[in-house]
Structure formats: C-alpha cells, structure tokens
Coordinates of C-alpha atoms in Angstrom, one line a residue:
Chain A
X193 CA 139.9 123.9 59.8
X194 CA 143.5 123.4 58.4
X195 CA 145.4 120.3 58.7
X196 CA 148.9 120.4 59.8
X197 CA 151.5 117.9 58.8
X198 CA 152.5 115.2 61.8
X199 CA 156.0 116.6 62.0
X200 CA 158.8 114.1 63.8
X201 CA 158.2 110.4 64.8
X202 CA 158.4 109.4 68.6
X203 CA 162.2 108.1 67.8
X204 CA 163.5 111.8 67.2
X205 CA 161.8 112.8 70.6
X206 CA 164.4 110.6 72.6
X207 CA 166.6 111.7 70.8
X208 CA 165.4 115.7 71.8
X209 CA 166.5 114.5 75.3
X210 CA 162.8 115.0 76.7
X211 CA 162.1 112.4 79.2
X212 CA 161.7 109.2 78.3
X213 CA 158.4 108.6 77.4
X214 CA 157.6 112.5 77.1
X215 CA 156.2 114.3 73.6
X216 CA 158.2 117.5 73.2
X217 CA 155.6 120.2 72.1
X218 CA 157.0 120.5 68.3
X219 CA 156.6 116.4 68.5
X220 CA 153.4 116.4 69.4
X221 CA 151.3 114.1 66.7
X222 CA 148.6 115.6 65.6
X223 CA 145.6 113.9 64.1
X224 CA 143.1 115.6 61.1
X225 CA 140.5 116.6 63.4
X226 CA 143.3 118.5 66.2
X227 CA 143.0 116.1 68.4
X228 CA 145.9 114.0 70.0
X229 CA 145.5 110.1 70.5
X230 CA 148.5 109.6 72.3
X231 CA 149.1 110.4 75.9
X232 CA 152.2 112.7 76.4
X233 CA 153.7 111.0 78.6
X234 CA 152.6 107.8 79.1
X235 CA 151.7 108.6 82.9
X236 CA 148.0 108.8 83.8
X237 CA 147.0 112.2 85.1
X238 CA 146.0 113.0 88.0
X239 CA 142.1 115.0 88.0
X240 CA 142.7 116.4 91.3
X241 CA 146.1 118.2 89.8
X242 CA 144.6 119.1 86.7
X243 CA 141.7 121.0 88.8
X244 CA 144.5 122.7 90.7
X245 CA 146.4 123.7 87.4
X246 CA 142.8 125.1 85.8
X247 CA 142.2 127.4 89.0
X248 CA 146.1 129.0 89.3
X249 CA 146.6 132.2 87.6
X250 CA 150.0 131.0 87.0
X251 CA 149.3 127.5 85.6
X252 CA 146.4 127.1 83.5
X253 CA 143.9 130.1 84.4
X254 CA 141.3 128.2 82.6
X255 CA 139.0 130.0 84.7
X256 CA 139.6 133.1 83.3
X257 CA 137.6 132.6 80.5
X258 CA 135.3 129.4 81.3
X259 CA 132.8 128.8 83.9
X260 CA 132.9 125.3 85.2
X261 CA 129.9 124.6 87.5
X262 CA 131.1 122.1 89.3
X263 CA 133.8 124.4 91.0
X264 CA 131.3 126.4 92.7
X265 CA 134.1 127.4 95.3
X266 CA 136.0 129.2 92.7
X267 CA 135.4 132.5 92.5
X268 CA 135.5 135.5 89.5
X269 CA 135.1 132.8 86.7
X270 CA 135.2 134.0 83.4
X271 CA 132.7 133.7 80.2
X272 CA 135.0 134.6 77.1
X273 CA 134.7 130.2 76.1
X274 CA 132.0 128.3 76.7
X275 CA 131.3 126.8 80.2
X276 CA 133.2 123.7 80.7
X277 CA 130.3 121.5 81.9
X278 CA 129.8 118.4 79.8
X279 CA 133.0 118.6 78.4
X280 CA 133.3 115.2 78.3
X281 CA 130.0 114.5 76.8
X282 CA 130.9 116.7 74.0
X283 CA 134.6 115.5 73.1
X284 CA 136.3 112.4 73.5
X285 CA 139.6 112.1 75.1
X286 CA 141.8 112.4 72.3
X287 CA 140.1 115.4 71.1
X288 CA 140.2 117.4 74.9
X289 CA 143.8 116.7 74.7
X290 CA 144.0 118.3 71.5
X291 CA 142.3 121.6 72.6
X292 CA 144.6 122.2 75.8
X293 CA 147.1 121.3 73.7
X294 CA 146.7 123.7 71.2
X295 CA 142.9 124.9 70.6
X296 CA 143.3 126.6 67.2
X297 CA 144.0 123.3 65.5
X298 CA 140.4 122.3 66.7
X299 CA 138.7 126.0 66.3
X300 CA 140.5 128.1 64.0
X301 CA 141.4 131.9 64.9
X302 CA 140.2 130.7 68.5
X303 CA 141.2 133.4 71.6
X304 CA 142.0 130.3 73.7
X305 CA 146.0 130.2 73.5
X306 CA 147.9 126.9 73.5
X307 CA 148.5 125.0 76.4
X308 CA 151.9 123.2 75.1
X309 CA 152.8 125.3 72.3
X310 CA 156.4 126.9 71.6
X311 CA 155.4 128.8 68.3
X312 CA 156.0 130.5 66.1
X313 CA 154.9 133.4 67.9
X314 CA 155.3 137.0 66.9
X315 CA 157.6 138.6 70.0
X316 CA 157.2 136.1 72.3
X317 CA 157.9 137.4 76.0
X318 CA 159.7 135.8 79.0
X319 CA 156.2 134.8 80.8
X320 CA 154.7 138.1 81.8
X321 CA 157.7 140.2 82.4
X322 CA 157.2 142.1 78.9
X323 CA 160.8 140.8 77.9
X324 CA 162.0 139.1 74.9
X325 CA 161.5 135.4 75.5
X326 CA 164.8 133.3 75.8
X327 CA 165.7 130.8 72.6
X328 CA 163.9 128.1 74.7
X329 CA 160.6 129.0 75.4
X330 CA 159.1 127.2 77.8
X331 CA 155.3 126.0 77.2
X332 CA 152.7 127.4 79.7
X333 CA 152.0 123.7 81.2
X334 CA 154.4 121.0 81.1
X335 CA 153.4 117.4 79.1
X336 CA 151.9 116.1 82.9
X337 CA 150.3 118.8 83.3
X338 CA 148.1 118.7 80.0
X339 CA 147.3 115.2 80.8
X340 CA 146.5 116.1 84.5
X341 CA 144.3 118.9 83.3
X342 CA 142.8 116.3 80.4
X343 CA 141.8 113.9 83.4
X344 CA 139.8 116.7 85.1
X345 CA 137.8 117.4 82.0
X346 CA 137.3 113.8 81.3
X347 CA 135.4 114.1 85.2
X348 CA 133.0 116.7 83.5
X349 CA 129.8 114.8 82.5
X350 CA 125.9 116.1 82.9
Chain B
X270 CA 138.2 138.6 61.5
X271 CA 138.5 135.3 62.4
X272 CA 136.1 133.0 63.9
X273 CA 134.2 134.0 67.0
X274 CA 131.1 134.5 69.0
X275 CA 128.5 137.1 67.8
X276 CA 127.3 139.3 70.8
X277 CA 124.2 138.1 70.5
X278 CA 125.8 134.3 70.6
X279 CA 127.5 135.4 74.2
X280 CA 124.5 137.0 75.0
X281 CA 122.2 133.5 74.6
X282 CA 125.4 131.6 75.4
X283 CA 125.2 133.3 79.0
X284 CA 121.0 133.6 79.8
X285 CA 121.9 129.8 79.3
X286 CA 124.5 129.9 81.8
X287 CA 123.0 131.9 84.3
X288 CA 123.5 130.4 87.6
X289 CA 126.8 129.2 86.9
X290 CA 128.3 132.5 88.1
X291 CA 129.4 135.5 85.7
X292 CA 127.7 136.5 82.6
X293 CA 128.1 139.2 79.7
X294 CA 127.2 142.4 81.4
X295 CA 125.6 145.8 79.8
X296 CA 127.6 148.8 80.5
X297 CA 126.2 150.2 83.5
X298 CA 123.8 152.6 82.6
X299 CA 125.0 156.0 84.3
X300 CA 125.8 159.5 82.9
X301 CA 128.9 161.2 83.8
X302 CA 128.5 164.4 85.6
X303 CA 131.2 166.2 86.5
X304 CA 131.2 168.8 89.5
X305 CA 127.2 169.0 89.2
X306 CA 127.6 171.0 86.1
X307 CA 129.9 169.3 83.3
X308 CA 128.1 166.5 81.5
X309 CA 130.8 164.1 79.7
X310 CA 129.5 162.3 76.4
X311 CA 130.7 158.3 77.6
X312 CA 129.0 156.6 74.6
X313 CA 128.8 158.1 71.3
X314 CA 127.6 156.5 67.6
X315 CA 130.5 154.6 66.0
X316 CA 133.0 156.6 63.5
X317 CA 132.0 155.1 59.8
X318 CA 135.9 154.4 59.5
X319 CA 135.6 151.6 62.2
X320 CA 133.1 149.5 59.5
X321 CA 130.6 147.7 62.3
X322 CA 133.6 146.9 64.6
X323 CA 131.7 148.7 67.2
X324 CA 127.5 149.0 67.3
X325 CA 127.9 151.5 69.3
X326 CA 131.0 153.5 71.9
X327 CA 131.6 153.7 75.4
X328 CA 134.0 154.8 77.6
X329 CA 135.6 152.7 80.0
X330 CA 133.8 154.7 82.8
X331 CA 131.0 152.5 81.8
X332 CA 132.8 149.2 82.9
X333 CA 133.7 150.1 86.5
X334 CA 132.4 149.2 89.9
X335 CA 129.7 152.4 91.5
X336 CA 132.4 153.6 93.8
X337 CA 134.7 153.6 91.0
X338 CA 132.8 155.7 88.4
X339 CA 131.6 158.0 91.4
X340 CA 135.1 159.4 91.7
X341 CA 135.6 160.8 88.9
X342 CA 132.0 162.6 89.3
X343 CA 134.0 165.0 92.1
X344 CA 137.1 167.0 91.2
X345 CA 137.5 166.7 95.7
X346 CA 137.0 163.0 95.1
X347 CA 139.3 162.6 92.3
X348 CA 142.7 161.5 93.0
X349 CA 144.3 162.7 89.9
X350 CA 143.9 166.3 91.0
X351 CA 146.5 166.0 93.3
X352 CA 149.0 165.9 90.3
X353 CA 147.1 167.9 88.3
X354 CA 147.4 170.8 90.2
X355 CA 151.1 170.6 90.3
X356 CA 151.0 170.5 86.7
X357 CA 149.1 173.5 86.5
X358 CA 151.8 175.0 89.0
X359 CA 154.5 174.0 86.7
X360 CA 153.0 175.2 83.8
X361 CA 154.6 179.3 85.1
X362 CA 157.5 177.8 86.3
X363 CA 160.6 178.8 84.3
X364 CA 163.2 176.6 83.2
X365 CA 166.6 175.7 81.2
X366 CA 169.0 178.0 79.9
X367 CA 166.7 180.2 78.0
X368 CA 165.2 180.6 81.6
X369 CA 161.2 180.4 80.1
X370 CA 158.1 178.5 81.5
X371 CA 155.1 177.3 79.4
X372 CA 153.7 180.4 80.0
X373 CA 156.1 182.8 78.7
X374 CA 155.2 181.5 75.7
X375 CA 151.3 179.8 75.2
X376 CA 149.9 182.1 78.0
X377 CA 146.8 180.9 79.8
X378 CA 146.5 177.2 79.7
X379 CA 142.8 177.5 79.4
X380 CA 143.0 179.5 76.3
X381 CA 146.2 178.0 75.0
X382 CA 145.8 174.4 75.3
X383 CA 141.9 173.9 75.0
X384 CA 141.1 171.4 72.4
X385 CA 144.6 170.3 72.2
X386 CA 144.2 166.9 74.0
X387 CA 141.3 165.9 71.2
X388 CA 143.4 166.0 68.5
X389 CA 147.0 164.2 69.9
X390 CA 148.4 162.5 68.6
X391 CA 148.7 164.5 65.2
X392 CA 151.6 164.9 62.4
X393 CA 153.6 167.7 63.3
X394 CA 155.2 170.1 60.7
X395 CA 158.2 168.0 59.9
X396 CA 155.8 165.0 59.1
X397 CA 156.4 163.2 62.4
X398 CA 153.9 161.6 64.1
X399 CA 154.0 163.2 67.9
X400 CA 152.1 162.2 71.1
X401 CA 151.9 164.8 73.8
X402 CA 154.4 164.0 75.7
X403 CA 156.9 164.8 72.3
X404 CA 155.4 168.2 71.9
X405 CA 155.8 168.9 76.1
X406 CA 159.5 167.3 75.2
X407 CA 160.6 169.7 72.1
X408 CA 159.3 172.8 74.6
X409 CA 161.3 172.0 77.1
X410 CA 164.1 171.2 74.9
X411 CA 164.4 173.1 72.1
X412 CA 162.3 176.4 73.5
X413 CA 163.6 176.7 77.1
X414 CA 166.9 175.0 77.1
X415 CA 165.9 172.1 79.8
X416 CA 166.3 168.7 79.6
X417 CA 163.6 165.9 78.6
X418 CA 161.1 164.6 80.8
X419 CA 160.5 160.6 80.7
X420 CA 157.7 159.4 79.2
X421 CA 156.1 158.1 82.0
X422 CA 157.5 160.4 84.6
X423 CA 155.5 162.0 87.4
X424 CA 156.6 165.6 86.7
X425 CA 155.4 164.2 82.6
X426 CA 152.2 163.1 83.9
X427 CA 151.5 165.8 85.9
X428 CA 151.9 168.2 83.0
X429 CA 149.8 165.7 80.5
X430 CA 147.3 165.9 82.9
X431 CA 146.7 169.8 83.0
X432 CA 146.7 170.0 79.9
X433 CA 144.4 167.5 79.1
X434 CA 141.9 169.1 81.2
X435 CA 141.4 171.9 78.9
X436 CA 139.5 169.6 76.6
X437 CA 137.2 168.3 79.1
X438 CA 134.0 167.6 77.5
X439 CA 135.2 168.0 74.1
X440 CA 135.1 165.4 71.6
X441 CA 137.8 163.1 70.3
X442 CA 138.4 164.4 67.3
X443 CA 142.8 163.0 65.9
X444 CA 143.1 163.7 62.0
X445 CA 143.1 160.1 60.7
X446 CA 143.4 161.0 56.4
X447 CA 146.1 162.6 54.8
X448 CA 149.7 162.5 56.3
X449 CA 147.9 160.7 59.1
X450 CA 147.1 158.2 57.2
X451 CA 150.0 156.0 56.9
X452 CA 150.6 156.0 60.8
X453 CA 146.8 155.3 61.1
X454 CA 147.1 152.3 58.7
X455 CA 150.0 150.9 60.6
X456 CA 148.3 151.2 63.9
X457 CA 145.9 149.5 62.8
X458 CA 147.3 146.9 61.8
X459 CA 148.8 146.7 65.0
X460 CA 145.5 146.4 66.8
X461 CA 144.8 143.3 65.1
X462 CA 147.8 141.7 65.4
X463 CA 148.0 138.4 67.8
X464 CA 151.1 139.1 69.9
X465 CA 153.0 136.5 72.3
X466 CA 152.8 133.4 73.5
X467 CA 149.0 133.9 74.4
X468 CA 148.5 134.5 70.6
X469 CA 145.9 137.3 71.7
X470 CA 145.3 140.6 69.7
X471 CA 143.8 143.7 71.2
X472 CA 140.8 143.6 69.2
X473 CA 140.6 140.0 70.6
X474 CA 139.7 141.9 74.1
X475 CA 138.2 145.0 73.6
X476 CA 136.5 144.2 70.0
X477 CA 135.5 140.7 70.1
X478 CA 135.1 140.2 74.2
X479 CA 134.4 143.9 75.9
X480 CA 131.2 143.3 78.1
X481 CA 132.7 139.9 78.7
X482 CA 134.3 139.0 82.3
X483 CA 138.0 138.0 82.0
X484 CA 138.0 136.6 85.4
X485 CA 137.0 139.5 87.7
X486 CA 137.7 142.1 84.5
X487 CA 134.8 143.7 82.8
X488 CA 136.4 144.3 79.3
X489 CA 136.1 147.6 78.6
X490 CA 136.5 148.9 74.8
X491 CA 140.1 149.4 75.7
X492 CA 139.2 153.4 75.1
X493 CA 142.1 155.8 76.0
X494 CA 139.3 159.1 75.8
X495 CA 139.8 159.3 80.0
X496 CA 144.1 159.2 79.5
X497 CA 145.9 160.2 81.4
X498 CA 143.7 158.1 84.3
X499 CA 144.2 157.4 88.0
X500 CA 144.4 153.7 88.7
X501 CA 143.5 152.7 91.6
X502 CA 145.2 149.1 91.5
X503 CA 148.2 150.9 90.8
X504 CA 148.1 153.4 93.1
X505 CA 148.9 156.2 90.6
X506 CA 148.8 158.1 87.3
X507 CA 148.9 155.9 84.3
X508 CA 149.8 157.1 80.8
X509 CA 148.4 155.8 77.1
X510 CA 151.7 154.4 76.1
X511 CA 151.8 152.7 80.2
X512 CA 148.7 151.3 79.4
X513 CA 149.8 149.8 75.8
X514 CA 153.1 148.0 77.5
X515 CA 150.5 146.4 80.3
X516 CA 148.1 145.0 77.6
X517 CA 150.6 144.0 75.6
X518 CA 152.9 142.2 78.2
X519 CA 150.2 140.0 79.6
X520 CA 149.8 138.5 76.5
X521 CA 153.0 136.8 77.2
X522 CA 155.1 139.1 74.7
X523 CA 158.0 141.2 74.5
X524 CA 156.4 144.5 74.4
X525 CA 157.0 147.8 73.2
X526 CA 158.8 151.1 75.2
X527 CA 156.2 153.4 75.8
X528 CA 157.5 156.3 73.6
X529 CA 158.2 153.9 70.9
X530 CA 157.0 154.5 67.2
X531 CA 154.9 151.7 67.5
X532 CA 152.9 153.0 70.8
X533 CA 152.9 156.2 68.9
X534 CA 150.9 154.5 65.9
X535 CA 148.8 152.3 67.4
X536 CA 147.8 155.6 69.9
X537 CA 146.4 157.1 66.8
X538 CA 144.7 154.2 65.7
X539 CA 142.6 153.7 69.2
X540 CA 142.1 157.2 69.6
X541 CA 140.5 156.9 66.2
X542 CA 138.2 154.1 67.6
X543 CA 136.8 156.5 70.1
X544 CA 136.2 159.2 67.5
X545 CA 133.3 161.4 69.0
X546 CA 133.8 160.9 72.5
X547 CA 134.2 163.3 74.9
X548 CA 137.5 163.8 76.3
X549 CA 137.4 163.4 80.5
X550 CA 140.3 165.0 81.1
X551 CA 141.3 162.8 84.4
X552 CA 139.8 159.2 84.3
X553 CA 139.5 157.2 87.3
X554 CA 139.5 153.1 87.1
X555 CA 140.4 150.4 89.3

C-alpha cells in the first residue's frame, strides 16, 4: 500500500475559507494505514443521514456495489465490494473514514472511487453530464456527509 | 492489473452471501436462434491476443432478462427492423450532385456488403483508421456529391444497420497486426485507462466485474458483436461510438465525441476482444 505525505496543517484550511471547523478534501490528514483520525468537521454524524446518503443514486450509491443486510428494504443491491455487514467489527472508526474518504489509500488499485476526493483525475467530468469538469470540482459527498455515512457504518456490527 | 477479486473469490465471496440479496450470476444459458433457422455463435474461446483476460467470450445477449434475449430471436419481434428496412430502402435511393445511390455502385447489398461489418473498423488505403460510418461518409461525399450524415443520426443508423446484417452469423474477425497495429495498441491502452472522478476503467467493468450486479446491471463483457443494437431503455437505435460516450460519462468524466479518433481506436481494440464471435447484425438489450 503506498504512503502519501500529510499535505497542509489544519491552520492553512481556515485559511482555504472552508468552514470553520471543516477539512478541505486536499487537507485531509492522512495517517500510514489510509485511515483518518480526525473528524472532518467536528460535527457528529448523523447514522440515519448517512443510510439515506448510501441508498441515493445521486449521493453515495454505496449500494451499487455492496450488499448491506441490514437494509433489507433496499432493493437491486450490488456485489462488486464486499457486503457491508460487520463493517464495524472489521475497521475501526478512523480507518472507515479513511475508505469513504478515499478507498485506494486503504486497498490499492481498488474500483471503489473516493468519496471526498478532488484529484488528480484524468478528464474529470461535470458530474454525469460527460462535460469537462469546472476548475473547482466538487467532491461526490460533502465533509458531513462522509462523517454521516461513517456513523452508519459504525451501526454495522454481527 | 491492479489488485482485485479472482472470479472464483466473487464466486465464494457471494455462496457466502447468499441470502443477502444479489449474487454473481452465470450467463444465462440459451442459444441464439434466429428466425428458426440462423444459429448465432454468443460465446466463443478467447483470442490468444487477449492473454487470460477472458476464460472464455460471450455476447451481451447472454446478460439480459428472457423477454429481452427473446426479441432478438424474431426479425417480427425485433424493433430494430423497423430502421433497418429503411436502410435497405435507402440503400437505391440516389443522391447528391453526381445523382448516384449505394447501388449504382456496390450492387446487391447482400453480395456487396457481406462480411463487411466483421472486419470494421479497418485501415483504409490512405492509412486511416475508419469505422463504418467514415466509409458510409466518403460515399456519400466524395462518390455521390451529398452531404455527411452525423455519426449518430437516424438516417446513419439506419444504413449501419443494413449493412451490418449482411454479416449475420459471421465471425468477428478486425485485422489487429500490421498498420492496425498502432491504433490497436492505443485502444488498448485506452481500455485500461481509469477515467473521471469515479477513477473507473472499462476493463474495471467488463473485465474484472462482468457477471457481477452493479445495482440492477448484470455486467455484460461490454461486447459491441450485436452493434448497432436496439435499446430498449432508450427507446432507440444505439451506435458503438453512443455506447463509448455513455460508459465513459458515468464515470464522472469528460468524455469523448463519438466519431472521435479516440472512439475510433478504442472500437478496434473491443472489437478485437470479441475476436470469433458471430456478428448479430441487430442486437436487442434493455
């Protein structure tokens, strides 16, 4: 697995202009393993928001490639990644943050893209309109989001 | 390639799993039988240049739902014949200043353009790599004086279409060595190459994942043998190169036109990967 350098300290993110307590994506510090300790932005998330977020096409569409059992209701789930039950069991908190956050840094060459990742990408696209994306790329999930969606998986124990 | 599941990984992975919902699926096992009398080859051994990317190929026929695959067992059923006859009308339909149709100059389609669909796209005689749709173009330009269709329009499809019916039930069979080569290499390259903000390659579907549920989506090999196809999602005739810019955009990236060089490359290349299958002359999928 290769180790990335922690790039900027949390002082330069203020000064980025992201909210107060928020970690931009290219601020985000990264520990050996991939995982993050820090919470992005300092607000507990909210499980029922990050079950929500893992559902919608549009947000997280987690369940396009993962079955997660305990969302029986949900249907068409997909089985590219393993199934999500026991997630919690398997990975701590800092490290489940570190795989929505960016999953490659955890499993190398992995098909699960990043979560709150601005590049470098080769063309990036506007979202899913096939057009060049604008200078500021937006992550998929915003820095609540992730941790609303870490909460959820923290729920997943056998 | 990088690191991923082994089939027979998924496979364990998902008898595991069963229970929690979806799990790798088989190709349906079902022979294509066109019109009671046509039998189309939808999996074939694996070309020796693919190097065990494949164990083994199928057609994309082999990924839909019953009703689905039972269209295309019909030519009544089949909604591409619609278009396909126009095509067929269009092919004696004389044009442009030079006042000339198809047929003033090839003939009979059957005779004509049999086979022709198995080997596109090829190197042409100035060195160009050409889809279909570039040879239809120079015709209408160069030998009857009319103007250019679009890429991916109707009257474009309509003639791809008729033509490609005269290689029904032959194999693919595109030149991949020699001036080809190049363009092959390229496409290639292309194939494996992790585009947009999704990060995700095509071999990352239909190499790594076909068999595999993307939500409701069996993955398919991502073959383009059946091109051009009927889809029934879009309600309409679909193209390779419309195809391509679909894959390729919902990996979140700025794709590429469909009559680009790119499309044209990378069209080799998967035609290539499905080396030995037969050509179905008008697919239908979902």
């Amino acid at each position: 697995m290769k180790r990335h350098v922690v790039m900027v300290a949390a002082a330069a993110a203020l000064a980025a202009g992201a909210t107060a307590a928020e970690v931009a994506p290219m601020e985000v510090k990264w520990d050996e393993d991939g995982s993050i300790a820090e919470s992005l932005t300092g607000t507990p998330g909210d499980p029922a928001s990050g079950a929500k977020i893992m559902t919608t096409n549009a947000l997280g569409n987690c369940v396009a490639c993962h079955e997660i059992g305990a969302m029986p209701d949900v249907p068409f789930q997909g089985n590219i990644g393993p199934a999500l039950d026991g997630a919690a069991d398997r990975w701590t908190e800092a490290q489940l943050r570190g795989l929505v956050v960016d999953a490659k840094r955890t499993f190398e060459g992995t098909f699960m893209p990043g979560m709150y990742k601005t590049g470098p990408f080769t063309r990036p696209g506007d979202a899913y309109t096939g057009k060049a994306a604008p200078a500021d790329l937006m992550p998929i999930l915003s820095a609540q989001q992730i941790e609303d969606v870490v909460a959820y998986l923290l729920t997943l124990k056998e | 390639m990088t690191l991923r599941y082994s089939r027979t990984t998924i496979a364990a992975a998902a008898a595991l799993a069963i229970g929690a919902g979806a799990a790798w699926a088989e190709p349906v096992d079902d022979t294509l039988i066109v019109n009671e009398e046509i039998t189309i080859k939808t999996r074939a051994e694996a070309p020796a240049h693919l190097e065990g990317a494949l164990p083994e190929l199928y057609s994309g026929w082999h990924f839909r739902e019953d009703d689905t695959r039972k269209m295309q067992m019909d030519d009544f059923d089949n909604p591409n014949f619609v278009f396909l006859e126009q095509g067929l009308d269009q092919w004696s339909v004389a044009e442009g200043t030079e006042n000339k149709s198809c047929a003033d100059c090839h003939g009979d389609i059957e005779e004509s353009m049999k086979g022709v669909r198995a080997v596109m796209p090829k190197v042409n005689a100035a060195g160009a790599l050409w889809s279909m749709e570039d040879y239809i173009n120079d015709c209408r330009t160069n030998r009857m004086g009319a103007e250019a269709w679009k890429w991916n329009s109707q009257d474009m499809k309509n003639m791809t279409l008729a033509i490609s019916l005269q290689s029904r039930g032959m194999p693919m069979n595109v030149a991949i060595d020699g001036p080809a080569a190049e363009f092959w290499e390229r496409g290639k390259e292309m194939y494996y190459t992790r585009f947009g903000q999704l990060e995700m390659s095509c071999a990352n579907c239909h190499e790594d994942n076909w068999g595999n549920f993307i939500r409701a989506d069996h993955l398919s090999q991502g073959q383009i043998n059946a091109f051009p196809l009927y889809r029934l999602k879009d309600a309409g005739v679909v193209s390779i190169h419309q195809r391509f810019v679909g894959c390729v955009r919902d990996t979140r990236a700025e794709t590429f036109a469909a009559g680009s060089q790119e499309f044209r490359e990378l069209e080799l290349y998967v035609a290539s990967r499905g080396q030995g299958l037969d050509i179905e002359g008008a697919g239908v999928r979902h």
